[in-house]
mmCIF file of C-alpha atoms in Angstrom:
data_model
loop_
_atom_site.group_PDB
_atom_site.id
_atom_site.type_symbol
_atom_site.label_atom_id
_atom_site.label_comp_id
_atom_site.label_asym_id
_atom_site.label_seq_id
_atom_site.Cartn_x
_atom_site.Cartn_y
_atom_site.Cartn_z
ATOM 1 C CA MET O 20 98.721 21.577 88.647
ATOM 2 C CA ASP O 21 96.217 21.021 85.891
ATOM 3 C CA ARG O 22 92.387 20.749 86.540
ATOM 4 C CA ARG O 23 92.372 16.931 86.217
ATOM 5 C CA THR O 24 95.180 16.532 88.840
ATOM 6 C CA PHE O 25 93.468 18.892 91.136
ATOM 7 C CA GLN O 26 90.126 17.127 90.993
ATOM 8 C CA SER O 27 91.663 13.671 91.493
ATOM 9 C CA ARG O 28 93.648 14.877 94.516
ATOM 10 C CA LEU O 29 90.631 16.374 96.059
ATOM 11 C CA PHE O 30 88.748 12.929 95.693
ATOM 12 C CA ALA O 31 91.506 11.189 97.153
ATOM 13 C CA LEU O 32 91.594 13.443 100.089
ATOM 14 C CA GLY O 33 88.082 12.473 100.911
ATOM 15 C CA SER O 34 88.587 8.873 101.047
ATOM 16 C CA LEU O 35 90.917 6.133 102.139
ATOM 17 C CA THR O 36 92.512 3.449 99.932
ATOM 18 C CA VAL O 37 93.887 0.083 101.598
ATOM 19 C CA ALA O 38 95.538 -2.560 99.610
ATOM 20 C CA GLY O 39 93.594 -2.090 96.592
ATOM 21 C CA ALA O 40 90.260 -1.859 98.094
ATOM 22 C CA LEU O 41 88.426 1.484 97.377
ATOM 23 C CA PRO O 42 85.307 3.076 99.463
ATOM 24 C CA VAL O 43 82.085 2.174 98.297
ATOM 25 C CA ALA O 44 80.797 5.854 98.531
ATOM 26 C CA PRO O 45 80.949 7.897 95.436
ATOM 27 C CA VAL O 46 83.583 10.547 95.193
ATOM 28 C CA GLY O 47 81.859 12.971 93.095
ATOM 29 C CA ALA O 48 78.492 14.259 91.872
ATOM 30 C CA ALA O 49 77.157 15.947 88.817
ATOM 31 C CA ALA O 50 77.156 19.800 89.141
ATOM 32 C CA GLU O 51 74.307 20.349 86.648
ATOM 33 C CA PRO O 52 70.962 18.440 86.003
ATOM 34 C CA VAL O 53 70.701 16.524 82.843
ATOM 35 C CA ARG O 54 68.538 18.334 80.245
ATOM 36 C CA ARG O 55 66.576 17.065 77.488
ATOM 37 C CA ALA O 56 66.419 18.283 73.784
ATOM 38 C CA GLY O 57 63.444 17.172 71.668
ATOM 39 C CA PRO O 58 59.997 18.314 70.573
ATOM 40 C CA GLY O 59 58.179 19.856 73.583
ATOM 41 C CA SER O 60 61.099 19.156 75.943
ATOM 42 C CA GLU O 61 63.713 21.800 75.213
ATOM 43 C CA GLY O 62 65.378 22.754 78.562
ATOM 44 C CA VAL O 63 63.384 20.489 80.834
ATOM 45 C CA PRO O 64 65.509 18.903 83.550
ATOM 46 C CA SER O 65 65.622 15.015 83.644
ATOM 47 C CA ARG O 66 65.420 13.187 87.050
ATOM 48 C CA ARG O 67 68.948 11.740 86.478
ATOM 49 C CA SER O 68 72.115 12.087 88.324
ATOM 50 C CA VAL O 69 75.834 11.111 88.014
ATOM 51 C CA VAL O 70 78.234 9.955 90.638
ATOM 52 C CA GLU O 71 81.898 8.880 90.300
ATOM 53 C CA TYR O 72 83.880 6.027 91.898
ATOM 54 C CA GLU O 73 87.626 6.106 92.295
ATOM 55 C CA LEU O 74 89.500 3.099 91.115
ATOM 56 C CA PRO O 75 93.048 2.197 92.142
ATOM 57 C CA PRO O 76 95.473 4.625 90.587
ATOM 58 C CA ALA O 77 96.446 4.009 86.994
ATOM 59 C CA GLU O 78 97.487 6.260 84.022
ATOM 60 C CA GLU O 79 95.028 4.621 81.610
ATOM 61 C CA THR O 80 91.682 3.187 82.600
ATOM 62 C CA HIS O 81 90.082 1.515 79.564
ATOM 63 C CA GLU O 82 87.522 -1.235 78.907
ATOM 64 C CA LEU O 83 84.547 -2.596 80.913
ATOM 65 C CA VAL O 84 82.127 -5.575 80.823
ATOM 66 C CA LYS O 85 79.562 -7.072 83.008
ATOM 67 C CA VAL O 86 79.743 -10.585 83.982
ATOM 68 C CA PRO O 87 76.546 -12.168 82.915
ATOM 69 C CA ASP O 88 73.999 -13.050 85.616
ATOM 70 C CA LYS O 89 76.514 -11.693 88.312
ATOM 71 C CA PRO O 90 76.505 -8.237 90.048
ATOM 72 C CA VAL O 91 80.154 -7.802 88.950
ATOM 73 C CA VAL O 92 81.656 -5.452 86.321
ATOM 74 C CA LEU O 93 85.287 -5.781 85.210
ATOM 75 C CA VAL O 94 87.416 -2.908 84.233
ATOM 76 C CA SER O 95 90.972 -3.019 82.487
ATOM 77 C CA GLN O 96 93.805 -0.679 83.426
ATOM 78 C CA MET O 97 96.337 -0.699 80.544
ATOM 79 C CA SER O 98 99.138 1.218 82.143
ATOM 80 C CA ASN O 99 99.789 -1.400 84.840
ATOM 81 C CA SER O 100 97.883 -4.444 83.603
ATOM 82 C CA HIS O 101 95.208 -4.519 86.421
ATOM 83 C CA LEU O 102 91.884 -5.994 86.242
ATOM 84 C CA VAL O 103 89.518 -4.267 88.535
ATOM 85 C CA LYS O 104 86.449 -5.918 89.844
ATOM 86 C CA LEU O 105 83.481 -3.645 90.746
ATOM 87 C CA SER O 106 80.800 -5.339 93.037
ATOM 88 C CA LEU O 107 77.385 -4.070 92.572
ATOM 89 C CA ASP O 108 74.239 -3.937 94.620
ATOM 90 C CA PRO O 109 71.814 -6.274 92.763
ATOM 91 C CA GLY O 110 68.953 -4.005 93.308
ATOM 92 C CA THR O 111 70.336 -0.488 93.040
ATOM 93 C CA GLU O 112 73.461 -1.185 90.869
ATOM 94 C CA ARG O 113 75.324 1.197 93.209
ATOM 95 C CA VAL O 114 79.006 0.193 93.422
ATOM 96 C CA THR O 115 79.643 -1.453 96.689
ATOM 97 C CA GLY O 116 83.203 -2.717 96.548
ATOM 98 C CA VAL O 117 86.276 -2.129 94.250
ATOM 99 C CA LYS O 118 89.336 -4.259 93.990
ATOM 100 C CA ALA O 119 92.347 -4.491 91.548
ATOM 101 C CA PHE O 120 94.294 -7.562 90.535
ATOM 102 C CA THR O 121 97.461 -7.819 88.576
ATOM 103 C CA LEU O 122 96.917 -9.739 85.409
ATOM 104 C CA GLY O 123 100.307 -10.102 83.881
ATOM 105 C CA PRO O 124 103.406 -8.010 84.001
ATOM 106 C CA LYS O 125 102.952 -4.186 83.909
ATOM 107 C CA ASP O 126 104.215 -3.924 80.334
ATOM 108 C CA ALA O 127 101.781 -6.535 79.051
ATOM 109 C CA MET O 128 99.248 -3.616 78.750
ATOM 110 C CA LEU O 129 95.991 -5.208 79.470
ATOM 111 C CA HIS O 130 93.367 -3.886 77.213
ATOM 112 C CA GLY O 131 90.398 -5.420 75.495
ATOM 113 C CA LEU O 132 87.778 -7.287 77.307
ATOM 114 C CA ALA O 133 84.879 -9.479 76.013
ATOM 115 C CA VAL O 134 82.340 -11.792 77.555
ATOM 116 C CA SER O 135 82.772 -15.549 76.205
ATOM 117 C CA GLU O 136 79.645 -17.374 75.274
ATOM 118 C CA ARG O 137 81.589 -20.513 74.355
ATOM 119 C CA HIS O 138 83.051 -20.543 77.712
ATOM 120 C CA PRO O 139 80.338 -19.480 80.417
ATOM 121 C CA GLY O 140 81.560 -17.260 83.094
ATOM 122 C CA ARG O 141 84.778 -16.527 81.364
ATOM 123 C CA ILE O 142 86.133 -13.523 79.502
ATOM 124 C CA TRP O 143 88.450 -12.853 76.749
ATOM 125 C CA ALA O 144 91.086 -10.157 77.308
ATOM 126 C CA THR O 145 94.144 -8.844 75.391
ATOM 127 C CA HIS O 146 97.538 -8.034 76.283
ATOM 128 C CA GLU O 147 98.374 -5.272 73.783
ATOM 129 C CA GLY O 148 102.074 -5.173 74.631
ATOM 130 C CA GLY O 149 102.574 -8.720 75.312
ATOM 131 C CA ASN O 150 100.907 -9.754 71.896
ATOM 132 C CA ARG O 151 98.614 -12.479 73.785
ATOM 133 C CA LEU O 152 94.854 -13.194 74.000
ATOM 134 C CA LEU O 153 93.757 -14.535 77.522
ATOM 135 C CA LEU O 154 90.826 -16.701 78.632
ATOM 136 C CA VAL O 155 90.332 -15.548 82.164
ATOM 137 C CA ASP O 156 88.091 -16.885 84.953
ATOM 138 C CA PRO O 157 87.397 -13.629 86.879
ATOM 139 C CA ARG O 158 86.019 -15.641 89.770
ATOM 140 C CA ALA O 159 82.984 -13.439 90.039
ATOM 141 C CA ASP O 160 81.419 -15.159 93.067
ATOM 142 C CA GLU O 161 84.506 -14.228 95.134
ATOM 143 C CA PRO O 162 85.170 -10.501 95.261
ATOM 144 C CA ASP O 163 88.428 -10.767 96.877
ATOM 145 C CA ALA O 164 89.859 -13.662 94.840
ATOM 146 C CA ALA O 165 92.376 -13.005 92.122
ATOM 147 C CA PRO O 166 91.180 -13.874 88.588
ATOM 148 C CA ARG O 167 92.747 -16.957 87.121
ATOM 149 C CA VAL O 168 94.240 -16.930 83.460
ATOM 150 C CA GLU O 169 93.052 -20.420 82.084
ATOM 151 C CA ARG O 170 94.658 -20.043 78.588
ATOM 152 C CA GLU O 171 96.957 -17.860 76.587
ATOM 153 C CA ILE O 172 97.018 -17.703 72.794
ATOM 154 C CA GLY O 173 99.910 -15.861 71.125
ATOM 155 C CA VAL O 174 99.090 -13.493 68.170
ATOM 156 C CA PRO O 175 100.170 -15.500 65.141
ATOM 157 C CA GLY O 176 101.540 -14.410 61.910
ATOM 158 C CA GLY O 177 103.704 -11.661 63.065
ATOM 159 C CA GLY O 178 100.799 -9.589 64.061
ATOM 160 C CA ARG O 179 101.309 -6.943 67.000
ATOM 161 C CA GLY O 180 99.212 -5.022 69.449
ATOM 162 C CA PRO O 181 96.079 -6.954 70.104
ATOM 163 C CA HIS O 182 93.575 -4.055 71.145
ATOM 164 C CA TYR O 183 89.973 -5.075 70.790
ATOM 165 C CA VAL O 184 88.720 -8.740 70.937
ATOM 166 C CA ASN O 185 85.275 -10.117 70.616
ATOM 167 C CA GLU O 186 84.046 -13.838 70.229
ATOM 168 C CA TYR O 187 81.786 -14.914 67.353
ATOM 169 C CA GLY O 188 81.093 -18.626 67.682
ATOM 170 C CA ASP O 189 84.591 -20.363 67.516
ATOM 171 C CA THR O 190 86.137 -17.305 66.042
ATOM 172 C CA LEU O 191 87.894 -14.389 67.898
ATOM 173 C CA TRP O 192 87.981 -11.128 66.052
ATOM 174 C CA VAL O 193 90.924 -9.070 67.201
ATOM 175 C CA THR O 194 92.242 -5.548 66.122
ATOM 176 C CA LEU O 195 95.851 -5.269 65.928
ATOM 177 C CA LYS O 196 96.911 -1.831 66.638
ATOM 178 C CA GLY O 197 100.670 -2.343 66.425
ATOM 179 C CA SER O 198 100.610 -4.065 62.987
ATOM 180 C CA ASP O 199 97.517 -2.267 61.380
ATOM 181 C CA GLN O 200 95.768 -5.567 60.864
ATOM 182 C CA VAL O 201 92.725 -7.467 61.815
ATOM 183 C CA LEU O 202 92.960 -10.965 63.090
ATOM 184 C CA ALA O 203 90.392 -13.799 62.754
ATOM 185 C CA LEU O 204 91.476 -16.708 64.848
ATOM 186 C CA ASP O 205 89.751 -20.014 65.584
ATOM 187 C CA HIS O 206 90.199 -20.309 69.416
ATOM 188 C CA THR O 207 89.422 -24.077 69.304
ATOM 189 C CA ARG O 208 92.433 -24.544 66.733
ATOM 190 C CA PRO O 209 94.586 -21.425 66.995
ATOM 191 C CA GLU O 210 96.723 -22.529 63.963
ATOM 192 C CA ARG O 211 93.727 -21.655 61.961
ATOM 193 C CA PHE O 212 93.703 -17.911 61.464
ATOM 194 C CA ARG O 213 93.559 -15.301 58.911
ATOM 195 C CA LEU O 214 94.969 -11.694 58.919
ATOM 196 C CA PHE O 215 93.599 -8.820 57.039
ATOM 197 C CA ASP O 216 95.511 -5.579 56.274
ATOM 198 C CA ALA O 217 94.042 -2.287 57.600
ATOM 199 C CA LYS O 218 94.760 1.398 57.528
ATOM 200 C CA PRO O 219 96.076 3.037 60.537
ATOM 201 C CA HIS O 220 94.731 2.411 63.083
ATOM 202 C CA PRO O 221 92.121 -0.554 63.555
ATOM 203 C CA ILE O 222 90.157 -0.021 66.872
ATOM 204 C CA PHE O 223 86.861 -1.939 66.972
ATOM 205 C CA ALA O 224 85.436 -4.684 64.958
ATOM 206 C CA ALA O 225 81.606 -5.727 64.624
ATOM 207 C CA ARG O 226 79.650 -8.271 62.390
ATOM 208 C CA HIS O 227 76.545 -6.866 60.482
ATOM 209 C CA PRO O 228 73.557 -8.460 61.651
ATOM 210 C CA GLY O 229 72.055 -8.858 58.017
ATOM 211 C CA SER O 230 75.123 -9.253 55.676
ATOM 212 C CA GLY O 231 77.411 -11.025 58.143
ATOM 213 C CA ASP O 232 80.224 -8.797 56.868
ATOM 214 C CA PHE O 233 82.736 -7.244 59.479
ATOM 215 C CA TYR O 234 83.372 -3.671 59.865
ATOM 216 C CA VAL O 235 86.392 -2.099 61.486
ATOM 217 C CA SER O 236 86.851 1.430 62.516
ATOM 218 C CA GLN O 237 90.327 3.007 61.791
ATOM 219 C CA ASP O 238 90.885 6.252 63.551
ATOM 220 C CA GLY O 239 94.086 7.211 61.815
ATOM 221 C CA ALA O 240 92.487 6.843 58.302
ATOM 222 C CA SER O 241 89.010 8.326 58.783
ATOM 223 C CA ALA O 242 87.855 5.301 57.033
ATOM 224 C CA VAL O 243 85.855 2.018 57.829
ATOM 225 C CA LEU O 244 87.222 -1.243 56.790
ATOM 226 C CA ARG O 245 84.717 -3.771 55.338
ATOM 227 C CA ILE O 246 85.564 -7.544 55.462
ATOM 228 C CA ASP O 247 83.747 -10.337 53.737
ATOM 229 C CA PRO O 248 84.645 -13.290 55.979
ATOM 230 C CA ARG O 249 83.542 -15.686 53.261
ATOM 231 C CA SER O 250 85.749 -14.526 50.479
ATOM 232 C CA GLY O 251 88.322 -12.549 52.271
ATOM 233 C CA ARG O 252 87.751 -9.469 50.128
ATOM 234 C CA THR O 253 88.289 -6.262 51.946
ATOM 235 C CA THR O 254 87.056 -2.775 50.849
ATOM 236 C CA GLN O 255 87.519 0.798 52.579
ATOM 237 C CA LEU O 256 84.487 3.165 53.324
ATOM 238 C CA PRO O 257 86.034 6.766 53.679
ATOM 239 C CA VAL O 258 84.296 8.956 55.987
ATOM 240 C CA PRO O 259 83.029 11.988 54.133
ATOM 241 C CA ALA O 260 84.925 14.986 55.220
ATOM 242 C CA GLU O 261 81.603 17.033 55.469
ATOM 243 C CA ARG O 262 80.304 14.602 58.151
ATOM 244 C CA GLY O 263 83.480 14.553 60.298
ATOM 245 C CA SER O 264 86.493 12.409 60.836
ATOM 246 C CA THR O 265 88.179 9.699 62.971
ATOM 247 C CA PRO O 266 85.817 6.777 63.443
ATOM 248 C CA VAL O 267 86.371 5.018 66.747
ATOM 249 C CA GLY O 268 83.483 3.464 68.598
ATOM 250 C CA LEU O 269 81.866 0.890 66.430
ATOM 251 C CA ILE O 270 79.229 -1.812 67.448
ATOM 252 C CA SER O 271 76.512 -4.222 66.027
ATOM 253 C CA GLY O 272 72.955 -2.813 66.567
ATOM 254 C CA PRO O 273 69.546 -2.497 65.253
ATOM 255 C CA GLY O 274 69.589 -2.696 61.382
ATOM 256 C CA GLY O 275 73.265 -2.484 60.974
ATOM 257 C CA VAL O 276 76.686 -1.506 62.420
ATOM 258 C CA TRP O 277 76.661 1.709 64.132
ATOM 259 C CA VAL O 278 79.801 4.071 64.273
ATOM 260 C CA VAL O 279 80.695 7.432 65.855
ATOM 261 C CA LEU O 280 83.114 10.097 64.932
ATOM 262 C CA LEU O 281 85.578 11.705 67.302
ATOM 263 C CA GLY O 282 86.622 14.581 65.113
ATOM 264 C CA THR O 283 89.823 16.529 65.210
ATOM 265 C CA GLU O 284 91.846 18.429 67.801
ATOM 266 C CA LYS O 285 89.779 21.444 66.859
ATOM 267 C CA ALA O 286 86.307 20.159 67.130
ATOM 268 C CA GLY O 287 83.951 17.436 67.156
ATOM 269 C CA THR O 288 80.766 17.262 64.856
ATOM 270 C CA GLY O 289 78.259 15.424 67.004
ATOM 271 C CA THR O 290 77.988 12.847 64.111
ATOM 272 C CA PHE O 291 77.330 9.176 64.059
ATOM 273 C CA GLY O 292 75.828 6.519 61.459
ATOM 274 C CA ARG O 293 74.463 3.325 60.786
ATOM 275 C CA ILE O 294 76.122 0.968 58.090
ATOM 276 C CA ASP O 295 73.292 -0.560 56.295
ATOM 277 C CA GLU O 296 73.410 -4.008 54.638
ATOM 278 C CA ASP O 297 74.659 -2.773 51.265
ATOM 279 C CA GLY O 298 77.519 -0.957 52.966
ATOM 280 C CA SER O 299 76.069 2.509 52.450
ATOM 281 C CA ILE O 300 76.150 4.795 55.751
ATOM 282 C CA THR O 301 73.127 6.549 57.061
ATOM 283 C CA TRP O 302 74.255 9.424 59.062
ATOM 284 C CA HIS O 303 72.775 11.282 62.063
ATOM 285 C CA ARG O 304 73.853 14.571 63.904
ATOM 286 C CA LEU O 305 72.863 15.730 67.251
ATOM 287 C CA ARG O 306 70.676 18.854 67.401
ATOM 288 C CA GLU O 307 71.572 20.794 70.553
ATOM 289 C CA ALA O 308 74.531 22.940 70.464
ATOM 290 C CA ARG O 309 76.408 20.934 72.957
ATOM 291 C CA GLY O 310 75.783 17.963 71.018
ATOM 292 C CA ARG O 311 76.756 19.370 67.527
ATOM 293 C CA SER O 312 80.186 20.108 68.724
ATOM 294 C CA ALA O 313 80.609 16.634 70.671
ATOM 295 C CA SER O 314 83.666 14.507 70.092
ATOM 296 C CA LEU O 315 81.990 10.995 70.215
ATOM 297 C CA LEU O 316 84.264 8.297 71.139
ATOM 298 C CA HIS O 317 81.943 5.335 72.159
ATOM 299 C CA LEU O 318 78.521 4.145 71.959
ATOM 300 C CA ALA O 319 76.215 1.320 73.258
ATOM 301 C CA PHE O 320 72.609 0.349 73.147
ATOM 302 C CA GLU O 321 70.214 0.004 75.880
ATOM 303 C CA ARG O 322 70.324 -3.629 77.240
ATOM 304 C CA PRO O 323 68.168 -6.113 75.289
ATOM 305 C CA GLY O 324 64.957 -7.241 76.998
ATOM 306 C CA THR O 325 64.242 -4.126 79.160
ATOM 307 C CA GLY O 326 61.276 -3.574 76.881
ATOM 308 C CA ARG O 327 61.942 0.148 76.812
ATOM 309 C CA GLU O 328 61.945 2.775 73.991
ATOM 310 C CA PRO O 329 64.721 2.622 71.298
ATOM 311 C CA VAL O 330 67.816 4.273 73.012
ATOM 312 C CA LEU O 331 71.428 4.848 71.847
ATOM 313 C CA TRP O 332 74.014 5.897 74.480
ATOM 314 C CA LEU O 333 76.926 8.033 73.174
ATOM 315 C CA LEU O 334 79.967 8.999 75.050
ATOM 316 C CA ALA O 335 81.527 12.386 74.371
ATOM 317 C CA SER O 336 85.124 12.697 75.226
ATOM 318 C CA SER O 337 88.015 15.257 75.792
ATOM 319 C CA ILE O 338 90.487 12.751 74.625
ATOM 320 C CA VAL O 339 91.802 14.928 71.614
ATOM 321 C CA SER O 340 90.762 18.411 72.869
ATOM 322 C CA ASP O 341 90.748 20.332 76.149
ATOM 323 C CA ASP O 342 87.876 22.415 74.804
ATOM 324 C CA ALA O 343 85.651 19.345 74.356
ATOM 325 C CA ARG O 344 83.262 18.242 77.225
ATOM 326 C CA ASP O 345 83.067 14.773 78.542
ATOM 327 C CA GLN O 346 79.354 13.769 78.773
ATOM 328 C CA ILE O 347 77.062 11.044 78.428
ATOM 329 C CA ILE O 348 74.362 11.489 75.902
ATOM 330 C CA ARG O 349 71.049 9.446 75.751
ATOM 331 C CA VAL O 350 69.261 9.533 72.239
ATOM 332 C CA ARG O 351 65.797 8.194 71.888
ATOM 333 C CA PHE O 352 65.077 7.042 68.305
ATOM 334 C CA ASP O 353 61.541 6.312 66.700
ATOM 335 C CA ALA O 354 60.527 2.514 66.422
ATOM 336 C CA SER O 355 62.096 2.386 63.001
ATOM 337 C CA TRP O 356 65.654 3.688 64.229
ATOM 338 C CA THR O 357 65.546 6.270 61.566
ATOM 339 C CA HIS O 358 64.596 9.452 63.473
ATOM 340 C CA ILE O 359 65.953 11.186 66.659
ATOM 341 C CA VAL O 360 62.939 11.730 68.957
ATOM 342 C CA GLU O 361 64.811 13.201 71.898
ATOM 343 C CA GLU O 362 68.318 13.908 73.358
ATOM 344 C CA GLU O 363 69.430 14.079 77.020
ATOM 345 C CA TYR O 364 72.753 15.258 78.076
ATOM 346 C CA ALA O 365 74.724 14.644 81.408
ATOM 347 C CA ALA O 366 78.182 16.329 81.877
ATOM 348 C CA LEU O 367 80.574 14.190 83.782
ATOM 349 C CA PRO O 368 81.518 15.751 87.195
ATOM 350 C CA THR O 369 85.290 15.430 86.301
ATOM 351 C CA GLN O 370 85.955 17.182 83.043
ATOM 352 C CA LEU O 371 89.021 16.668 80.929
ATOM 353 C CA CYS O 372 89.022 13.036 82.364
ATOM 354 C CA LYS O 373 89.216 11.678 78.594
ATOM 355 C CA ALA O 374 85.967 9.707 79.084
ATOM 356 C CA HIS O 375 86.557 6.409 77.304
ATOM 357 C CA ARG O 376 83.844 3.569 77.345
ATOM 358 C CA LEU O 377 80.255 3.055 78.055
ATOM 359 C CA LEU O 378 78.370 0.114 79.640
ATOM 360 C CA PRO O 379 74.549 0.306 80.059
ATOM 361 C CA LEU O 380 73.272 -1.852 82.923
ATOM 362 C CA ALA O 381 69.567 -2.418 83.715
ATOM 363 C CA ASN O 382 68.891 0.916 85.382
ATOM 364 C CA SER O 383 72.108 2.896 85.024
ATOM 365 C CA VAL O 384 74.954 3.565 82.591
ATOM 366 C CA LEU O 385 78.804 3.227 83.497
ATOM 367 C CA ALA O 386 81.626 5.196 81.985
ATOM 368 C CA THR O 387 85.307 4.805 82.456
ATOM 369 C CA GLU O 388 87.524 7.900 82.734
ATOM 370 C CA LEU O 389 90.876 7.232 80.866
ATOM 371 C CA THR O 390 93.150 9.571 82.959
ATOM 372 C CA THR O 391 91.398 9.833 86.284
ATOM 373 C CA PHE O 392 91.062 6.174 87.269
ATOM 374 C CA THR O 393 87.449 6.760 87.934
ATOM 375 C CA VAL O 394 84.149 5.073 86.935
ATOM 376 C CA ALA O 395 81.209 7.406 86.448
ATOM 377 C CA GLN O 396 77.543 6.045 86.812
ATOM 378 C CA LEU O 397 74.596 7.879 85.398
ATOM 379 C CA THR O 398 71.373 6.711 87.387
ATOM 380 C CA ARG O 399 67.592 7.850 87.153
ATOM 381 C CA THR O 400 66.576 9.542 90.386
ATOM 382 C CA PRO O 401 63.426 7.846 91.840
ATOM 383 C CA ASP O 402 60.287 10.020 91.342
#
């Protein structure tokens, strides 16, 4: 029995699972305090804590999104095509209920999730194995109600394996992991689409807030694809070997598109960068020892409108190496987003869980654990 199986079984013994509904009490807690790294703060414990909530069993727990204006988070489980509803306490953000629903056949491989602005209250989802895009009403006001698929769009042009999806106006941008392509599709007129060839394997796509160009991470090529949506021209931006390898997480953010590097089976480099308007990349590296060797898989920014300091959240994962640590890292920048001011590190209670995705809420951060069907929550402990 490996460590991941042992811990998952221990958590299950302390809880009761009935018909897809999970206990609302956390099943794990952080074994060490979060520690800060920065000028004048070395080794100072922060008042934060990490707890874990067990989801219905699945081999692969992936994406998560919050339904706007509702105390509900949705999680995709790819191995069994389940969509999980997490009910949150509106004040504390504590998970108060968990329930899973089948969204398509098991081999459809539910994966990507994105909030739709064109269709308020709905989300877009991908069936990576079924080669379909779904518009879904999660029925967020009814925790026990099954989500309803309102529309299905087949991936056109021979594309395969829709992985990530996001909505930009009337256009869906989708990475196709099976055919190593990027799809731009008009969801109001699906016959209007474009396919862009990529290198192995396109994972995330994001629009640059300045230039309007789209950038795509390619984890099998250690390069970022740049797409001019006006001309259709594409170029490749190789990741310098001295910086690391394997770009995965990639999102739009302050001043550009931000990307993290996972590294190799041997080690991570704790490196992430901002793609500027001209396509150049400004690189940053974490400073503390546990950060400099971190294998960074995903990233997210503090929720807009919180009025807080410039903060980037990073997720380090053991997805490629049993020697890597699964941890949530809070990086505070200066006002210009050019210099790191402070770093905070929180190890997930369950290590070797292949931590996967991040979702900042108003007062906490959620992270999915790929192989342990668990969601971890990092919260600030009240003073």
